Tab-separated table of C-alpha atoms and ligand atoms in Angstrom:
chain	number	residue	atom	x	y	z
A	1	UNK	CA	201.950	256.693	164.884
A	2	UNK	CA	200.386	255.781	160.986
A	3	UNK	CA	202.341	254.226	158.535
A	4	UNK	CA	204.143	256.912	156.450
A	5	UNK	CA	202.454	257.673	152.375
A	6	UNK	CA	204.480	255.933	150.034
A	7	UNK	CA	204.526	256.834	146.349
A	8	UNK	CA	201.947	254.447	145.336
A	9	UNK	CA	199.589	255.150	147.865
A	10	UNK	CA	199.429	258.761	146.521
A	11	UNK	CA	199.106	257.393	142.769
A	12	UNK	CA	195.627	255.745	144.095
A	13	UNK	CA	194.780	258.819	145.873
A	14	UNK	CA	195.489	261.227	142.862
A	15	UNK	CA	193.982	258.381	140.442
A	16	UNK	CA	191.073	257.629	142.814
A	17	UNK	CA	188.564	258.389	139.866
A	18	UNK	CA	190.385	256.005	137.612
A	19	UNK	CA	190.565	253.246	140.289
A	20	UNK	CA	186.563	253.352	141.207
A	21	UNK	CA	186.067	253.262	137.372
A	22	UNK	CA	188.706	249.810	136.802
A	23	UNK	CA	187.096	248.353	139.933
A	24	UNK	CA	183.298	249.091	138.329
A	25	UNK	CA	183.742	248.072	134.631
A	26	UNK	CA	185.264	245.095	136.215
A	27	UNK	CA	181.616	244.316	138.258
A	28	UNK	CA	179.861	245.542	134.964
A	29	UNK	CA	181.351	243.669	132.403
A	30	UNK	CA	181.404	241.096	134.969
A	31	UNK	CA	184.957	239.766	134.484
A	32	UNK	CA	184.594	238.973	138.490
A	33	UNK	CA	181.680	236.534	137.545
A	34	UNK	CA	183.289	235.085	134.671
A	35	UNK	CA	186.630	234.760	136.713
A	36	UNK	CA	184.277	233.009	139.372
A	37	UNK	CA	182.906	230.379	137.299
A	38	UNK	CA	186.088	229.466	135.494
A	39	UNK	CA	189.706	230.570	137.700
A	40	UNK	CA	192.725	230.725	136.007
A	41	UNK	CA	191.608	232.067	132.559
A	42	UNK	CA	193.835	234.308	129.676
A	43	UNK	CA	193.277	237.976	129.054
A	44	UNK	CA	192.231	236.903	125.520
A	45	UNK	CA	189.806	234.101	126.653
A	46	UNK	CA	188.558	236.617	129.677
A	47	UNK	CA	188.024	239.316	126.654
A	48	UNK	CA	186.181	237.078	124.458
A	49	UNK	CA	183.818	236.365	127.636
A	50	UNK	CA	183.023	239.809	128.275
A	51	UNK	CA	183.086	240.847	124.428
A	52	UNK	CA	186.017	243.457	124.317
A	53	UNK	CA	188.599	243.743	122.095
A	54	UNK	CA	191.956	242.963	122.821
A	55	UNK	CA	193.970	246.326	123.771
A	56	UNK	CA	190.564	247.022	126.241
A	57	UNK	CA	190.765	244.270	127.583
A	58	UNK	CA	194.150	244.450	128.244
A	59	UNK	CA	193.927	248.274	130.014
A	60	UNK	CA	191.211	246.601	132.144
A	61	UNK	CA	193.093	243.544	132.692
A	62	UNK	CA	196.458	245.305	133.469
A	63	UNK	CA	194.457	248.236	135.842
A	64	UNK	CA	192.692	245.146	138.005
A	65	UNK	CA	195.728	243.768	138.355
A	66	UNK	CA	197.833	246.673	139.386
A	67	UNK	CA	194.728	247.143	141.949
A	68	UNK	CA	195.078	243.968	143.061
A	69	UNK	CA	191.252	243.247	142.556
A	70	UNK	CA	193.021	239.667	140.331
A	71	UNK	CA	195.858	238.118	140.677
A	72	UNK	CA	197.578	237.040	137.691
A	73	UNK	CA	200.198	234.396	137.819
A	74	UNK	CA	202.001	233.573	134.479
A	75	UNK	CA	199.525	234.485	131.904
A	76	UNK	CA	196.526	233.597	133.821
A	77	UNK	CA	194.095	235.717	135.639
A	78	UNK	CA	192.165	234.720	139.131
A	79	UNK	CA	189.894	236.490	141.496
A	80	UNK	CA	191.480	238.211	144.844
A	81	UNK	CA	189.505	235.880	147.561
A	82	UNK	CA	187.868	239.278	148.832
A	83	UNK	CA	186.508	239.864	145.707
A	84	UNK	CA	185.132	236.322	145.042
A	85	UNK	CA	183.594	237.400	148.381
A	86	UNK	CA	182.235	240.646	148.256
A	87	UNK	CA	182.253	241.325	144.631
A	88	UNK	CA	180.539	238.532	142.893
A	89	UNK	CA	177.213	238.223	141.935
A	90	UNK	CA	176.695	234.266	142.920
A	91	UNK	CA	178.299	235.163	146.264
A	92	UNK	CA	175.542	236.012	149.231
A	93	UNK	CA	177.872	238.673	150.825
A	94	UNK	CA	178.074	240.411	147.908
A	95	UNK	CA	178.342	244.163	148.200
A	96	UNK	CA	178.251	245.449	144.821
A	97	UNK	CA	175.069	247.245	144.847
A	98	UNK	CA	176.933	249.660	147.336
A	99	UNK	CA	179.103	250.190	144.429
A	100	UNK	CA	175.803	251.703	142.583
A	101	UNK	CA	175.354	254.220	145.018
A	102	UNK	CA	179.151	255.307	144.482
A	103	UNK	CA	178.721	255.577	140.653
A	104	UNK	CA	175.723	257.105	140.529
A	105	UNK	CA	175.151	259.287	143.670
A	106	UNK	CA	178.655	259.739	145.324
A	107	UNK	CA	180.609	260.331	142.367
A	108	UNK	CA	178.398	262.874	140.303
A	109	UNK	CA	177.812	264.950	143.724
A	110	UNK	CA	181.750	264.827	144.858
A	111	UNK	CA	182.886	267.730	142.767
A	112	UNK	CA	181.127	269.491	144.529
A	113	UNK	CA	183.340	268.627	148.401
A	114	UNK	CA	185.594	272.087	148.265
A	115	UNK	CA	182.505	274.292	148.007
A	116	UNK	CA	180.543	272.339	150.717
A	117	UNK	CA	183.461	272.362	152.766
A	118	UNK	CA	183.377	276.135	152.822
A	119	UNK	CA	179.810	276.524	152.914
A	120	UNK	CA	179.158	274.009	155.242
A	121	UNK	CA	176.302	272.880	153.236
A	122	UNK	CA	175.403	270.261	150.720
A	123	UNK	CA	176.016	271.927	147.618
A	124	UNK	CA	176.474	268.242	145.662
A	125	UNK	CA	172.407	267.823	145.904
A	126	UNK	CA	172.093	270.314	142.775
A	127	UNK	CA	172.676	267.048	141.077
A	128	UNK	CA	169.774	265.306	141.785
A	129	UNK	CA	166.079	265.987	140.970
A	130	UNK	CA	163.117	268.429	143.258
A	131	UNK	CA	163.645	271.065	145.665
A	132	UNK	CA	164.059	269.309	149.109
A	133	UNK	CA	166.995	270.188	151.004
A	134	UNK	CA	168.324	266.488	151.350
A	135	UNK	CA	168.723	263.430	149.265
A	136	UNK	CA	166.166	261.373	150.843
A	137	UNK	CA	163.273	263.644	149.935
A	138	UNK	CA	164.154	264.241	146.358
A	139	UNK	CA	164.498	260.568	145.719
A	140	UNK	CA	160.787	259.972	145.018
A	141	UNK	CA	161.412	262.331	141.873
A	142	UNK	CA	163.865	259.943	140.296
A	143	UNK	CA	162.794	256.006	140.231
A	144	UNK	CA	166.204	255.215	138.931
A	145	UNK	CA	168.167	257.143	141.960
A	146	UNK	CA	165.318	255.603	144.402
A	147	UNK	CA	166.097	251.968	143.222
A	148	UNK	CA	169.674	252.608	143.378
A	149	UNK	CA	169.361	254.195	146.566
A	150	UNK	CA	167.461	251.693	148.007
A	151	UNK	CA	169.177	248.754	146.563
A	152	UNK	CA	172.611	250.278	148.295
A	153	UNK	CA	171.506	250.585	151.606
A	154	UNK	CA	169.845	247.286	151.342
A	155	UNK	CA	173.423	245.838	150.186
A	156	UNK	CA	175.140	247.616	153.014
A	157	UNK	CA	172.938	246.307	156.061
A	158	UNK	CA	172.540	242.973	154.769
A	159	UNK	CA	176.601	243.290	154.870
A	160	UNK	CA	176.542	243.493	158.979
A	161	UNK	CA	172.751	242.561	159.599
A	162	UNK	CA	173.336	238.523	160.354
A	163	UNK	CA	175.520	239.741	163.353
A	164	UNK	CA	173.412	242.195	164.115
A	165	UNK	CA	169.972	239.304	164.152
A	166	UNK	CA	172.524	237.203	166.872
A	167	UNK	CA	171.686	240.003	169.438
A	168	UNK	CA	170.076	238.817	172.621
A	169	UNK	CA	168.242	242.162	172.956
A	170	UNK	CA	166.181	241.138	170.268
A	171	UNK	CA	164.495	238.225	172.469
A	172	UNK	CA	163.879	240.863	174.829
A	173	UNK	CA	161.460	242.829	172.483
A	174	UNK	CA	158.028	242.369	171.465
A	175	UNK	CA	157.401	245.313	169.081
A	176	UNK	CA	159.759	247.700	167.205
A	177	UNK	CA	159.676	250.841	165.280
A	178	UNK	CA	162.547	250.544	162.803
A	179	UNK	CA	162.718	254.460	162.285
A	180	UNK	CA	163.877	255.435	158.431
A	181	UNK	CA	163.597	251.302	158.112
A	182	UNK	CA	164.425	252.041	154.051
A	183	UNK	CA	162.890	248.480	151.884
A	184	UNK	CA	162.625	246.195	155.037
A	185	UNK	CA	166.202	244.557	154.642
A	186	UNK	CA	167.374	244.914	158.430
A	187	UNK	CA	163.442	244.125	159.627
A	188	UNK	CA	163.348	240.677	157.468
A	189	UNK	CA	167.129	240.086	158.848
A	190	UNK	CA	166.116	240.260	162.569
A	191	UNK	CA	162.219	238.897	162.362
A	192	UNK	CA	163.773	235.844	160.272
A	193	UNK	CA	166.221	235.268	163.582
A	194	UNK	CA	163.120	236.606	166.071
A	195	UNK	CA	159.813	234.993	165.265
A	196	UNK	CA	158.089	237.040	167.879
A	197	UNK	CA	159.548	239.834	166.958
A	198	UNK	CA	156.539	243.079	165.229
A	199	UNK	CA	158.449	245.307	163.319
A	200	UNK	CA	156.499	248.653	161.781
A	201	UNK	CA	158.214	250.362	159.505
A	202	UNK	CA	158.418	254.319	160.183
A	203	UNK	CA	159.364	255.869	156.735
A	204	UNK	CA	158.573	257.527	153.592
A	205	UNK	CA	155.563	256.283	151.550
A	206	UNK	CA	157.781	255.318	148.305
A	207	UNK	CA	160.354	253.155	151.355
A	208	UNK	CA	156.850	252.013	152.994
A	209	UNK	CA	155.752	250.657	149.210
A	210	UNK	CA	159.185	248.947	148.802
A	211	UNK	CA	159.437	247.636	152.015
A	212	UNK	CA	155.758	245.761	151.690
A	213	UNK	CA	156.754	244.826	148.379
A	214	UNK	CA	159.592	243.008	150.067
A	215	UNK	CA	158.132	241.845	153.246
A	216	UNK	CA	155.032	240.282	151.372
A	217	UNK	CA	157.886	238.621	149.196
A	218	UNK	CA	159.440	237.029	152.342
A	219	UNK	CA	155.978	236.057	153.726
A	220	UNK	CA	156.067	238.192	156.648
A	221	UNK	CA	153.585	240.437	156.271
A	222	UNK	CA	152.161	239.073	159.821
A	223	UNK	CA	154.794	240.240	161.746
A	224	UNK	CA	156.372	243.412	159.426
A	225	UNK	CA	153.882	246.373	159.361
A	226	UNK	CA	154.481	249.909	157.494
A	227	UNK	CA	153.925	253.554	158.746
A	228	UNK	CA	154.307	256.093	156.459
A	229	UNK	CA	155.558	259.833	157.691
A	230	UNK	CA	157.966	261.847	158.648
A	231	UNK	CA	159.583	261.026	161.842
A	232	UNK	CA	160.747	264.688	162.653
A	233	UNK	CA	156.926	265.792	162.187
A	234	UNK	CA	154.927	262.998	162.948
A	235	UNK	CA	154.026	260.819	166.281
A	236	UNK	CA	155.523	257.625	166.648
A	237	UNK	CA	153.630	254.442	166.719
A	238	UNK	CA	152.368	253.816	169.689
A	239	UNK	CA	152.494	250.398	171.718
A	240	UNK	CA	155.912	249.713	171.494
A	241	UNK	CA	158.788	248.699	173.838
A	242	UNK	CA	161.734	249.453	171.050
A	243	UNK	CA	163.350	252.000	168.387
A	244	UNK	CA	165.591	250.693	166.232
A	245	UNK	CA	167.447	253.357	164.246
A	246	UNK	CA	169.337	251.197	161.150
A	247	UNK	CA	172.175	254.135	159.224
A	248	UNK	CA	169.996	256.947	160.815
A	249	UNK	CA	172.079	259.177	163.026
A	250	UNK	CA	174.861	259.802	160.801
A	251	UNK	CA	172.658	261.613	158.921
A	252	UNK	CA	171.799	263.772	161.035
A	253	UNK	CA	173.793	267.357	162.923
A	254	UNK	CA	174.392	266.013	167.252
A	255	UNK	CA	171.519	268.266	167.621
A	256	UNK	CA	168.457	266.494	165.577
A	257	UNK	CA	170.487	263.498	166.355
A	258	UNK	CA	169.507	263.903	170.021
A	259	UNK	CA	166.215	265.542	169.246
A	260	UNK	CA	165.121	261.962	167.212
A	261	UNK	CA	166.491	259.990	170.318
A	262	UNK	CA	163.862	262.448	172.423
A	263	UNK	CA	161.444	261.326	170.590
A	264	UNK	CA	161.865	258.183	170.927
A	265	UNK	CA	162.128	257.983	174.260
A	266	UNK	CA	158.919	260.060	174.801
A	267	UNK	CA	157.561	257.508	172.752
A	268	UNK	CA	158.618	254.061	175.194
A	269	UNK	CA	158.203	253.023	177.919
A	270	UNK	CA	160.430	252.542	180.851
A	271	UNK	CA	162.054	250.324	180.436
A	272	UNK	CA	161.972	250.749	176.474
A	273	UNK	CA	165.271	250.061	174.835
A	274	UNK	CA	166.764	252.551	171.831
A	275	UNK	CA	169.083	250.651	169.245
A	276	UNK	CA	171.220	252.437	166.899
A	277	UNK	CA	173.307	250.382	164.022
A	278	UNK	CA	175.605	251.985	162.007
A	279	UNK	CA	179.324	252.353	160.529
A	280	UNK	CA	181.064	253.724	164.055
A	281	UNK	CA	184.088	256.708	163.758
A	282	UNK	CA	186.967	255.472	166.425
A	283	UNK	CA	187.667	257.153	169.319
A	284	UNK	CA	190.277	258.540	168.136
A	285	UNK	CA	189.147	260.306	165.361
A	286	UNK	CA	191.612	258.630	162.567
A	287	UNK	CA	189.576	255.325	160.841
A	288	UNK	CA	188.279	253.205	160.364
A	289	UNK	CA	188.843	253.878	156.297
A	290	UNK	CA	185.508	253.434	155.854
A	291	UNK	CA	184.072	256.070	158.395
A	292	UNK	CA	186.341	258.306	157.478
A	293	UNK	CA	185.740	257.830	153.966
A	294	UNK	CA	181.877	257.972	153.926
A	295	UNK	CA	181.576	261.283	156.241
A	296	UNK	CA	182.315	263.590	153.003
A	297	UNK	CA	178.914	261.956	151.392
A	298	UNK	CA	176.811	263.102	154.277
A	299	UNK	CA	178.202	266.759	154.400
A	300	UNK	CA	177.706	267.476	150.222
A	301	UNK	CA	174.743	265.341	149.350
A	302	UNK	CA	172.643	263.942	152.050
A	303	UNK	CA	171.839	266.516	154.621
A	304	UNK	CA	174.757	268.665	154.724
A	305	UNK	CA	174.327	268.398	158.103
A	306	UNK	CA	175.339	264.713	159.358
A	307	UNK	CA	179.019	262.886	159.751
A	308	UNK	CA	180.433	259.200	160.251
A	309	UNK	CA	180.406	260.274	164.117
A	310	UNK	CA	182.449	258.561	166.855
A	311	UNK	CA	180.864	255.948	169.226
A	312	UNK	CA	181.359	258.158	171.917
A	313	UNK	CA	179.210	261.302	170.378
A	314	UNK	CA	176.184	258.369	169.635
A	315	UNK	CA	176.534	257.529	173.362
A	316	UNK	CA	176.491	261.052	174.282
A	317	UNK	CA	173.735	261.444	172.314
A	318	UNK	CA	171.794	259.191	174.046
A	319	UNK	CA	172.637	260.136	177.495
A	320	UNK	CA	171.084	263.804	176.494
A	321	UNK	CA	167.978	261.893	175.115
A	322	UNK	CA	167.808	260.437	178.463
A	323	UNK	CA	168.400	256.796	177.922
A	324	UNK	CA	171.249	254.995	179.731
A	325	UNK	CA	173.768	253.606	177.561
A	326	UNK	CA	173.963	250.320	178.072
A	327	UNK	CA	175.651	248.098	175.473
A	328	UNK	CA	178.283	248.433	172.833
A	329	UNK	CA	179.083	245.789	170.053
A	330	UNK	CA	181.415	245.852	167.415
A	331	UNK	CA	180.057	244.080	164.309
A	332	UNK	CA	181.633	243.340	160.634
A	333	UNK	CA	182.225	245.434	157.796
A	334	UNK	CA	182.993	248.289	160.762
A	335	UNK	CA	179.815	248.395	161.707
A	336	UNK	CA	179.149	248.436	165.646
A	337	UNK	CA	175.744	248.793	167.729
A	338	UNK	CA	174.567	250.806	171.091
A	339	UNK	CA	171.909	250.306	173.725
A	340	UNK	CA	170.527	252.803	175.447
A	341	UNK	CA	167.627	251.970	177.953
A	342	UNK	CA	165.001	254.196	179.239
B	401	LIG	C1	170.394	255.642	155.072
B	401	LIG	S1	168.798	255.037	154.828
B	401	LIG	C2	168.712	253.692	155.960
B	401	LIG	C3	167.761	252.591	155.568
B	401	LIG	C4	167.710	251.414	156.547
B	401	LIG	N1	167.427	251.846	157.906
B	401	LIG	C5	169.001	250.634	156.548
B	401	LIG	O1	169.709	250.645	157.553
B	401	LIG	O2	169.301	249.975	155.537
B	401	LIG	C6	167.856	256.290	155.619
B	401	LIG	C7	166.369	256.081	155.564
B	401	LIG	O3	165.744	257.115	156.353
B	401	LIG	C8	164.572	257.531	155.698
B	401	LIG	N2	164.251	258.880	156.156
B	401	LIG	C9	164.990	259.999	155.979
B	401	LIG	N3	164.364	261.076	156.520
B	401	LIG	C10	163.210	260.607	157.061
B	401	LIG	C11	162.144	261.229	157.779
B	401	LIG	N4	162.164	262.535	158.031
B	401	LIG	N5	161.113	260.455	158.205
B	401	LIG	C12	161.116	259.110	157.943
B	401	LIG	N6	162.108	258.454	157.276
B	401	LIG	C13	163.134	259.207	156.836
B	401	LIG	C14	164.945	257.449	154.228
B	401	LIG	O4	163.802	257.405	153.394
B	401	LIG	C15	165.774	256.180	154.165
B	401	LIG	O5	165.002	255.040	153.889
């Protein structure tokens, strides 16, 4: 049985706008840095820091605290520990470039979740620039919603990607197609931990250019390769004994979900192993928060299509591709990988 709603809870819910928009001018005017570098400051020396005067600073300073995002003890004002953690710039877990994507994809498209919800379609992509019928192919029309796009996912993955590099299957594998593999992040993650390791890069051409960009930054342009297309349309690479398919199937309805997997296992050989890595739904069909949470997203602007779907469905999924599922691993940030073997 769930905890009962209490009054408050409902505020946040009703306020929910308000609350994303306390929690972002906080990252922007970086009162979360400044609280870093120096704990235990005033409102009026945090508002001199940031450059506000002092009845803003005291809305944003009374909001945060409300939210819990500082703690303020006596007149003084200090970070919550997860936000020294998640939401500081100085901090490598940092996720605040996942807060980009909220403000400037999620939030623009989510007036538009009662009509997708009856239409079962993803009316929220009026919002964004070109004619394609998901995000991911209008985003070479709009630099600013590419970079912010990429930059996001590239937040999220490096969020759960050092668990994900401790894998022993990765030891197993000499060369890997990282299907929709974005800018490179999870590649230069697991090559870093797998020396051996060929990744090739099966996206876009404006991913592919970001992702060289990034792989000839990290000097690993000898083991990291690019292959621009369109995985529903075009062959895979051959040569390989490994798909790796990094925040791909939610995307996707169970059907082109299973139809990708087909591919890829048309595409290995026996043997081959299939690895998808994403946020997991429970069982159960209640949480976590942040499943549950993210599915609206995929139904009004991605593909209209795609959910945060269970680990179950992914498995079944596989088992209709053909593979055998053979591993499951819960990772941080409730993010959780499957094996399937051919
Ligand atoms: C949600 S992002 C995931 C990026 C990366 N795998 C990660 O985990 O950080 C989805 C990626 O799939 C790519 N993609 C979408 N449709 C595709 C298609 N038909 N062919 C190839 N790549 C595609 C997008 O360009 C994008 O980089």
């Amino acid at each position: 049985m769930q905890d009962e709603l209490d009054f408050d809870q409902l505020v946040l819910l009703a306020c929910g706008h308000t609350a994303f928009h306390l929690l972002w001018a906080g990252v922007q005017l970086g009162v979360f840095d400044v609280l870093s570098k120096a704990p235990n400051l005033t409102r009026d020396e945090i508002a001199q820091r940031i450059g506000l005067e002092a009845q803003p600073a005291r809305i944003l300073m009374t909001g945060l605290a409300a939210l819990r995002l500082v703690q303020k003890e006596g007149e003084r004002f200090r970070n919550a520990p997860l936000v020294e953690r998640l939401l500081t710039r100085s901090s490598p877990e940092n996720m605040i470039d996942v807060l980009g994507w909220q403000r400037y994809i999620v939030y623009p498209a989510l007036v538009d979740f009662v009509d997708s919800l009856k239409q079962n379609k993803n009316v929220g992509l009026r919002h964004f620039k070109g004619d394609a019928d998901n995000i991911y192919h209008r985003l070479p029309h709009d630099p600013f919603i590419a970079k912010v796009f990429h930059d996001a996912m590239s937040s999220l993955s490096s969020a759960a990607n050092r668990a994900l590099a401790e894998l022993k299957v990765f030891d197993q594998i000499e060369h890997m197609v990282d299907a929709g593999g974005g800018d490179g992040t999870n590649a230069i993650a697991l090559v870093r931990a797998h020396p051996r390791l060929k990744v090739t890069i099966f996206d876009g051409p404006v991913a592919c250019d970001k992702a060289r960009e990034k792989v000839a930054q990290a000097g690993l342009a000898a083991n990291i390769f690019t292959h621009p297309g369109d995985f529903f349309v075009d062959p895979f690479p051959g040569g390989i004994d490994a798909v790796f398919f990094g925040h791909m199937m939610p995307i996707w309805s169970h059907a082109r979900d299973t139809a990708l997997l087909r591919k890829a296992y048309e595409a290995l050989p026996p043997g081959g192993k299939v690895i998808i890595f994403n946020m997991m739904g429970d069982d159960d069909e209640v949480g976590p928060m942040s499943a549950a949470l993210g599915s609206p997203y995929f139904l009004t602007v991605a593909t209209g299509e795609g959910m945060m779907y269970s680990w179950g469905e992914h498995e079944q999924h596989l088992i209709d591709a053909g593979f055998t599922p053979t591993e499951r691993h819960v990772l941080p940030k409730d993010h959780g990988v499957l094996i399937g073997v051919k």
